[in-house]
């Protein structure tokens, strides 16, 4: 697990064989869409949220990203 800070927003990043999980938490205010976009771009180099599951509860955001398969078809 990696822990980052965006000012007062804490970002937790974990990886498993099937998913990558990002949690953003701010005790003082709601997480902004710009923060979500920034974290997706910087941590996992994603511009589109097509295959991304985002659960937004205001001051807590959970992002689940499937890990790309490394096996060839």
C-alpha positions as MATLAB code, in Angstrom:
seq = 'XXXXXXXXXXXXXXXXXXXXXXXXXXXXXXXXXXXXXXXXXXXXXXXXXXXXXXXXXXXXXXXXXXXXXXXXX';
ca = [
       0.000    0.000    0.000;
       1.141    3.494   -0.834;
      -0.048    6.627    0.953;
      -0.041   10.076   -0.675;
      -1.297   13.526    0.238;
      -3.067   16.131   -1.884;
      -3.136   18.909    0.661;
      -5.809   17.890    3.191;
      -6.860   14.896    1.037;
      -5.284   11.537    1.851;
      -4.850    9.063   -1.011;
      -4.349    5.323   -0.433;
      -3.286    3.146   -3.369;
      -3.194   -0.654   -3.369;
      -2.669   -3.265   -6.069;
      -3.641   -6.885   -6.341;
      -3.511   -9.384   -9.175;
      -7.074   -8.479  -10.217;
      -7.609   -4.820   -9.298;
      -6.020   -1.566   -8.332;
      -7.814    0.324   -5.559;
      -7.597    4.020   -4.772;
      -9.206    5.626   -1.751;
      -9.425    9.407   -1.353;
     -10.447   10.828    2.028;
     -10.898   14.366    3.265;
     -12.365   15.068    6.730;
     -13.022   18.760    6.023;
     -14.785   18.841    2.619;
     -16.048   16.803   -0.319;
     -13.551   15.370   -2.788;
     -13.483   17.415   -6.002;
     -13.756   15.828   -9.468;
     -10.452   17.493  -10.398;
      -8.755   15.555   -7.563;
     -10.213   12.264   -8.823;
      -9.080   13.036  -12.381;
      -5.593   14.019  -11.182;
      -5.137   10.841   -9.128;
      -6.325    8.613  -11.991;
      -3.908   10.288  -14.418;
      -0.889   10.388  -12.100;
      -1.181    7.013  -10.339;
      -2.556    4.761  -13.081;
      -2.248    6.886  -16.255;
      -5.979    6.736  -17.033;
      -7.809    9.529  -18.864;
     -11.124    7.705  -19.330;
     -13.288    6.222  -16.587;
     -15.017    3.701  -18.898;
     -13.763    0.575  -17.068;
     -13.381    2.282  -13.697;
     -15.835    1.894  -10.807;
     -16.090    5.054   -8.697;
     -18.066    5.176   -5.462;
     -18.335    8.788   -4.301;
     -19.708    9.547   -0.843;
     -18.592   13.173   -0.745;
     -15.620   13.203    1.590;
     -14.740    9.573    0.774;
     -14.164    8.223   -2.735;
     -13.327    4.609   -3.597;
     -12.009    3.827   -7.087;
     -11.654    0.277   -8.407;
      -9.709   -0.342  -11.608;
      -9.389   -3.807  -13.180;
      -5.763   -4.844  -13.644;
      -5.006   -5.339  -17.334;
      -4.476   -8.962  -18.309;
      -0.899   -9.793  -19.222;
      -1.717  -13.034  -21.024;
      -1.794  -13.107  -24.810;
      -4.799  -14.585  -26.579;
];
